[in-house]
Amino acid sequence: MNGNSITIIIGGGIAAYKSLELIRLFKKAGARVRAVLTRAGAEFVTPLSVSALTGEPVFEDLFNLDDEAKMGHIQLSRAADLIIVAPATADLMAKMANGLANDLATTLLLATDTPVLIAPAMNVRMWEHIATKRNLATLRADGIMTVGPDEGDMACGEFGFGRMAEPDAIFEAAKAALGVPGPLDGKYIVVTSGPTHEPIDPVRYIANRSSGRQGAAIAEALARRGAQVSYITGPVSIPAPKGVDVIKVETAAQMFDAVNNSLPADVTIFAAAVADWRVDGAGASKIKKQKGELPTFTFAENPDILASISALPKKQRPKLVIGFAAETDHVLENARAKKKRKNCDWLLANDVSGDVMGGTNNQITLISDSGEESWPMMSKNDVANRLAEKIMKALTTP
Ligand code: CTP
């Protein structure tokens, strides 16, 4: 990022401390960073720590002659290649959406013609409030870019969407916004995710507890690093990852077709919890209850998508075929056997006997031909980032 100049506006939220790490990432990458601290932001991080990291004076006050002498606010609004608002509080978003300009940060945002990226951070109820949704829609329509928020435990003790995106995710989003080529530029990756629904009749189906969170996080982590990603997902209720091509399917058979239609690819990652069986002969009419009679179903086996892609001839086979092993018992033993059976390059084993399925954390053991490595329990976003880094290395080492 040598030669890039970033202005970061730090709003007043508990996530402000993460903005210090963000500044560090930009500086390490060679960018120039100027920081604006709102009055509320200064309650959470000190001007001194911000200034020590940027190596520049910190701008705080619209009416401060010293600040204006360092750089006029209009100039400051134009001096960057990208303005980042992190954390973007509900209040800052509301002001931006309505064009208010009653302090240095908002005046700068109204006076600028520079691209703006916001990293929202707030309590889950505030994030889900209709007013915030309206403001977000306005900001997006105005061309403001967003990254996050993530789902997880919040400082206020609640759980849900509203946690600010992690600094590395904001950093990658900023690079994409600046057009800095990502390490996975030119790579095409297919990711399957979520459950499949296998119909019993037109109104009933068999499903599983997969939320699709891990697959979505992986797809987004790869896209942020510049990969072109096809994200083939079964029915889920989580938002689609940003920057990917979304292909929605319902059944395992449709997922199988969608994967095959997406090839050739450099990498394929099978994070979906695919149903092993479908109801044979599921019909077009609803099964009616018959007094004293219980329905019986016969099952047919679904295609094993991962195994079929692993078995492709070398010329058509992706360079890296990655599967998951969701296990409840004898996790490693079963996963090792699964890797052999499915013949994939890497297998990410996870224990789903607890609340991993549907939850936000995951504990992975990566099994490859060169050995096994066990990762600590971490968020699904962190698993995604770690996997993306490993894929980058694998694709760049001969
Ligand atoms: N998978 C697939 N197609 C299927 C079944 C599974 O592509 N029909 C992939 C999953 O996406 C995952 C891996 O295979 O990457 C292992 O899935 P898992 O459900 O753990 O294994 P199963 O093959 O279903 O084996 P078992 O039910 O015996 O554990």
XYZ file of C-alpha atoms and ligand atoms in Angstrom:
427
model
C 0.000 0.000 0.000
C 2.972 2.259 -0.470
C 1.753 5.625 -1.626
C -1.822 5.113 -0.377
C -3.200 7.573 2.079
C -5.979 6.685 4.513
C -8.022 8.879 6.811
C -9.541 6.918 9.645
C -12.406 8.363 11.660
C -12.667 6.719 15.077
C -16.191 6.907 16.482
C -17.277 6.381 20.069
C -17.729 2.685 20.654
C -16.042 0.005 22.705
C -14.643 -1.376 19.409
C -12.484 1.767 19.076
C -9.565 -0.172 20.538
C -9.580 -2.399 17.448
C -8.997 0.677 15.299
C -5.534 0.976 16.846
C -4.687 -2.459 15.439
C -6.173 -1.384 12.106
C -3.882 1.659 12.006
C -0.941 -0.635 12.756
C -1.855 -2.882 9.809
C -2.023 0.085 7.430
C 1.281 1.493 8.649
C 2.941 -1.913 8.332
C 1.679 -2.118 4.749
C 3.279 1.253 3.965
C 0.172 3.472 3.928
C 0.036 6.988 5.354
C -2.662 7.251 8.006
C -4.283 10.360 9.410
C -6.782 9.898 12.229
C -9.815 11.903 13.266
C -11.107 11.192 16.743
C -14.718 12.108 17.559
C -15.468 13.438 21.028
C -17.071 10.086 21.931
C -14.160 8.202 20.306
C -11.753 10.033 22.621
C -13.621 8.494 25.569
C -12.418 5.060 24.433
C -8.918 5.632 23.005
C -6.547 8.461 23.758
C -5.237 10.918 21.140
C -1.752 10.033 22.354
C -2.013 6.332 21.494
C -3.613 7.114 18.126
C -0.944 9.657 17.298
C 1.853 7.322 18.401
C 0.608 4.724 15.909
C -0.120 7.031 12.966
C 3.033 9.066 13.533
C 0.897 12.140 12.763
C -1.038 14.650 14.814
C -4.593 13.579 15.611
C -7.474 15.775 14.449
C -10.281 16.251 16.932
C -11.966 19.594 16.831
C -13.584 21.524 14.000
C -13.195 24.827 15.790
C -9.675 24.310 17.096
C -7.279 26.771 15.532
C -4.341 24.440 16.071
C -6.116 21.623 14.245
C -7.157 23.952 11.422
C -3.602 25.257 11.172
C -2.222 21.691 10.847
C -4.604 21.030 7.983
C -7.917 22.710 7.145
C -10.878 20.354 7.407
C -11.769 20.715 3.729
C -8.208 19.809 2.787
C -8.280 16.920 5.254
C -11.430 15.608 3.581
C -9.661 15.493 0.224
C -6.207 14.362 1.301
C -6.935 10.633 1.441
C -7.478 7.899 -1.139
C -9.975 6.311 1.229
C -11.827 7.424 4.352
C -12.632 4.696 6.851
C -15.121 5.132 9.679
C -14.318 2.526 12.349
C -16.193 2.077 14.550
C -19.165 3.563 12.708
C -21.668 4.013 15.529
C -25.447 4.148 14.989
C -25.207 7.887 15.640
C -22.465 8.459 13.050
C -24.363 6.399 10.478
C -27.531 8.398 11.121
C -25.664 11.684 10.737
C -23.964 10.520 7.539
C -27.239 9.287 6.046
C -28.846 12.655 6.711
C -25.939 14.880 5.762
C -25.442 16.382 9.216
C -22.190 18.207 9.826
C -21.904 19.297 13.429
C -18.364 18.190 14.267
C -15.078 17.598 12.484
C -15.807 13.968 11.511
C -19.231 14.622 10.014
C -18.150 17.864 8.337
C -15.267 16.033 6.718
C -17.584 13.228 5.566
C -19.988 15.730 4.015
C -17.229 17.728 2.334
C -15.438 14.775 0.803
C -15.524 13.290 -2.663
C -13.221 10.425 -1.560
C -14.583 6.840 -1.325
C -15.811 5.988 2.178
C -15.797 2.598 3.909
C -17.656 2.160 7.196
C -17.287 -0.607 9.797
C -20.525 -0.469 11.807
C -20.398 -1.387 15.504
C -23.278 -1.204 17.923
C -25.623 -3.171 20.150
C -27.621 -5.819 18.254
C -30.966 -4.077 18.923
C -29.595 -0.821 17.576
C -28.262 -2.620 14.493
C -31.637 -4.255 13.897
C -33.645 -1.078 14.542
C -35.656 0.044 11.556
C -34.009 3.491 11.704
C -30.513 1.984 11.396
C -31.696 -0.276 8.574
C -33.094 2.757 6.777
C -29.835 4.672 7.304
C -27.773 1.715 6.089
C -29.878 1.438 2.928
C -29.424 5.188 2.311
C -25.671 4.982 2.850
C -25.335 2.001 0.497
C -27.426 3.780 -2.131
C -25.079 6.768 -1.727
C -22.139 4.500 -2.596
C -20.753 4.132 0.926
C -18.999 0.765 1.300
C -19.518 -1.384 4.388
C -17.608 -4.143 6.115
C -19.261 -6.207 8.869
C -20.665 -6.123 11.442
C -19.979 -9.632 12.695
C -22.145 -11.803 14.836
C -21.011 -12.763 18.325
C -20.914 -11.901 22.013
C -21.093 -8.178 22.605
C -19.446 -6.027 25.244
C -22.926 -5.218 26.589
C -23.523 -8.899 27.357
C -25.930 -9.535 24.469
C -25.372 -11.734 21.439
C -25.997 -11.071 17.783
C -24.927 -8.923 14.841
C -23.258 -5.664 15.795
C -19.638 -6.516 16.636
C -17.244 -4.474 14.532
C -15.483 -6.510 11.829
C -11.996 -7.624 12.846
C -9.121 -5.302 11.829
C -7.784 -7.732 9.202
C -11.234 -7.904 7.561
C -11.451 -4.084 7.454
C -7.882 -3.969 6.127
C -8.714 -6.409 3.306
C -11.942 -4.532 2.491
C -9.933 -1.293 2.321
C -7.416 -2.880 -0.033
C -10.242 -4.072 -2.276
C -11.765 -0.562 -2.204
C -8.409 0.915 -3.194
C -7.953 -1.629 -5.975
C -4.782 -3.003 -4.381
C -4.356 -6.449 -5.920
C -5.085 -9.197 -3.403
C -2.865 -12.233 -2.945
C -5.564 -14.458 -4.492
C -6.176 -12.243 -7.536
C -6.841 -14.368 -10.599
C -7.771 -17.457 -8.563
C -11.202 -19.000 -8.891
C -12.582 -20.820 -5.854
C -15.843 -22.736 -5.368
C -17.274 -22.986 -1.839
C -20.300 -25.093 -0.850
C -22.112 -24.099 2.316
C -25.206 -24.599 4.472
C -27.547 -27.561 4.719
C -29.469 -29.201 1.913
C -33.216 -29.738 2.032
C -34.455 -33.068 0.732
C -38.175 -33.026 -0.025
C -40.566 -35.603 1.404
C -43.480 -34.053 -0.474
C -44.133 -30.474 -1.674
C -44.527 -29.134 1.884
C -42.155 -31.247 3.995
C -38.429 -31.806 3.860
C -35.488 -33.357 5.705
C -32.776 -30.916 6.763
C -29.943 -30.543 9.293
C -28.725 -27.927 11.743
C -26.037 -26.335 9.582
C -26.311 -22.534 9.668
C -23.893 -21.972 6.791
C -21.795 -19.586 8.910
C -18.467 -21.352 8.422
C -18.855 -21.631 4.641
C -19.995 -18.019 4.351
C -17.026 -16.800 6.409
C -14.629 -18.797 4.219
C -16.160 -17.475 0.996
C -15.889 -13.881 2.226
C -12.327 -14.291 3.536
C -11.238 -15.579 0.109
C -13.082 -12.830 -1.782
C -11.453 -10.194 0.424
C -8.082 -11.533 -0.645
C -8.954 -11.055 -4.281
C -10.263 -14.493 -5.292
C -13.254 -14.857 -7.550
C -15.613 -16.983 -5.486
C -18.707 -19.012 -6.372
C -20.609 -19.592 -3.151
C -23.054 -22.444 -3.606
C -25.400 -22.451 -0.654
C -28.320 -24.510 0.588
C -31.201 -22.693 2.323
C -29.830 -20.470 5.134
C -31.044 -17.466 7.080
C -27.691 -15.673 7.418
C -26.764 -12.787 5.090
C -24.858 -13.703 1.925
C -21.103 -13.047 2.106
C -19.905 -9.908 0.359
C -18.086 -9.910 -2.942
C -19.008 -13.433 -4.046
C -21.193 -14.928 -6.725
C -24.131 -16.499 -4.822
C -25.698 -19.663 -6.250
C -28.714 -20.846 -4.236
C -29.705 -24.501 -4.253
C -32.003 -26.698 -2.158
C -31.130 -30.338 -2.643
C -27.886 -32.310 -2.732
C -28.548 -33.163 -6.378
C -28.842 -29.453 -7.240
C -25.664 -28.712 -5.277
C -23.866 -31.467 -7.178
C -24.957 -29.949 -10.522
C -24.057 -26.415 -9.415
C -20.537 -27.512 -8.395
C -19.971 -29.360 -11.661
C -21.268 -26.389 -13.665
C -18.809 -24.132 -11.820
C -15.691 -26.120 -12.738
C -12.847 -25.770 -13.630
C -11.667 -24.107 -10.435
C -8.312 -23.627 -8.731
C -9.689 -24.657 -5.341
C -12.932 -26.253 -4.157
C -14.010 -26.127 -0.506
C -16.875 -28.310 0.668
C -18.238 -26.763 3.845
C -21.860 -27.776 3.170
C -23.613 -30.313 5.365
C -24.977 -32.318 2.473
C -27.794 -34.783 3.158
C -26.539 -38.303 2.547
C -29.942 -39.555 1.477
C -33.030 -38.281 -0.259
C -36.538 -39.672 -0.065
C -36.957 -41.959 -3.020
C -39.866 -40.972 -5.217
C -40.853 -37.808 -3.281
C -43.999 -36.838 -5.130
C -45.828 -33.725 -6.230
C -48.784 -34.323 -3.913
C -48.906 -33.764 -0.168
C -48.944 -37.013 1.798
C -52.256 -37.163 3.695
C -52.619 -38.574 7.176
C -54.313 -41.979 7.088
C -56.016 -43.151 10.261
C -54.059 -45.934 11.901
C -51.369 -45.956 9.224
C -47.844 -44.567 9.524
C -46.034 -43.535 6.379
C -42.867 -45.405 5.457
C -40.157 -43.945 3.292
C -37.422 -45.514 1.295
C -34.236 -43.558 0.758
C -31.890 -43.229 -2.163
C -28.241 -42.230 -1.763
C -27.227 -38.718 -2.793
C -24.113 -38.171 -4.876
C -21.020 -37.530 -2.759
C -19.932 -34.200 -4.232
C -16.567 -33.999 -2.465
C -15.583 -37.566 -3.387
C -16.618 -37.096 -7.013
C -14.557 -33.916 -7.440
C -11.552 -35.515 -5.713
C -11.796 -38.402 -8.172
C -11.631 -36.218 -11.289
C -8.733 -36.864 -13.662
C -5.718 -34.682 -12.868
C -6.338 -32.270 -15.742
C -9.848 -31.387 -14.557
C -9.232 -31.723 -10.842
C -8.854 -28.492 -8.836
C -5.331 -28.028 -7.439
C -6.712 -28.153 -3.933
C -9.815 -30.082 -2.874
C -10.794 -29.338 0.716
C -13.476 -31.093 2.740
C -14.882 -30.920 6.251
C -15.581 -33.795 8.592
C -18.396 -33.069 11.005
C -18.059 -35.727 13.690
C -19.586 -36.364 17.100
C -17.497 -39.394 18.156
C -13.896 -40.516 17.630
C -13.409 -37.260 15.726
C -9.843 -37.742 14.501
C -10.123 -41.437 13.783
C -13.272 -40.915 11.715
C -11.843 -37.861 10.003
C -8.642 -39.665 8.962
C -10.728 -42.485 7.497
C -12.969 -39.933 5.746
C -9.970 -38.215 4.157
C -8.805 -41.544 2.757
C -12.271 -42.517 1.584
C -12.964 -39.196 -0.125
C -9.396 -38.721 -1.296
C -9.353 -34.956 -0.755
C -6.150 -32.948 -0.203
C -7.107 -31.338 3.089
C -9.775 -32.316 5.546
C -10.876 -29.962 8.313
C -12.162 -32.108 11.149
C -14.518 -30.581 13.664
C -16.372 -31.938 16.649
C -20.059 -31.090 16.253
C -21.244 -32.811 19.430
C -21.505 -29.398 21.183
C -22.968 -26.209 19.752
C -20.629 -25.851 16.752
C -23.460 -26.426 14.275
C -25.357 -23.164 14.294
C -22.832 -21.544 16.692
C -20.161 -18.934 16.010
C -17.022 -20.779 17.164
C -15.234 -23.802 15.774
C -12.281 -26.004 16.672
C -10.506 -27.491 13.710
C -7.866 -30.134 13.139
C -6.463 -29.848 9.642
C -5.471 -33.205 8.174
C -3.324 -33.167 5.056
C -0.872 -35.548 3.415
C 1.956 -33.729 5.164
C 0.519 -34.173 8.674
C -2.010 -32.852 11.125
C -2.340 -29.542 12.910
C -4.811 -28.742 15.623
C -6.098 -25.149 15.812
C -7.398 -23.712 19.091
C -11.096 -22.953 19.500
C -11.693 -19.709 17.609
C -14.452 -17.792 15.839
C -15.619 -19.096 12.469
C -14.271 -15.856 10.958
C -10.831 -16.593 12.387
C -10.996 -20.170 11.052
C -11.860 -18.686 7.646
C -8.919 -16.256 7.747
C -6.492 -18.937 8.834
C -7.664 -21.279 6.095
C -7.430 -18.482 3.504
C -3.825 -17.792 4.560
C -2.957 -21.497 4.215
C -4.571 -21.663 0.774
C -2.561 -18.612 -0.319
C 0.651 -20.295 0.776
C -0.246 -23.600 -0.858
C -1.049 -21.929 -4.186
C 2.119 -19.898 -4.232
C 4.566 -22.648 -3.215
C 5.424 -24.923 -6.105
N -20.072 -34.114 1.286
C -20.396 -33.942 -0.033
N -21.452 -34.615 -0.562
C -22.166 -35.473 0.187
C -21.834 -35.673 1.556
C -20.779 -34.964 2.078
O -19.757 -33.147 -0.721
N -23.178 -36.122 -0.350
C -18.882 -33.404 1.830
C -19.208 -32.392 2.908
O -19.430 -31.117 2.344
C -17.928 -32.429 3.736
C -17.477 -33.876 3.635
O -18.091 -34.387 2.452
O -16.907 -31.650 3.182
C -17.827 -34.753 4.784
O -19.173 -34.612 5.115
P -19.766 -35.415 6.336
O -21.233 -35.103 6.445
O -18.892 -35.217 7.541
O -19.500 -36.890 5.849
P -20.400 -37.971 5.205
O -19.902 -38.287 3.866
O -21.830 -37.548 5.297
O -20.071 -39.212 6.135
P -20.763 -39.664 7.517
O -22.208 -39.277 7.435
O -20.535 -41.122 7.526
O -20.017 -38.980 8.602
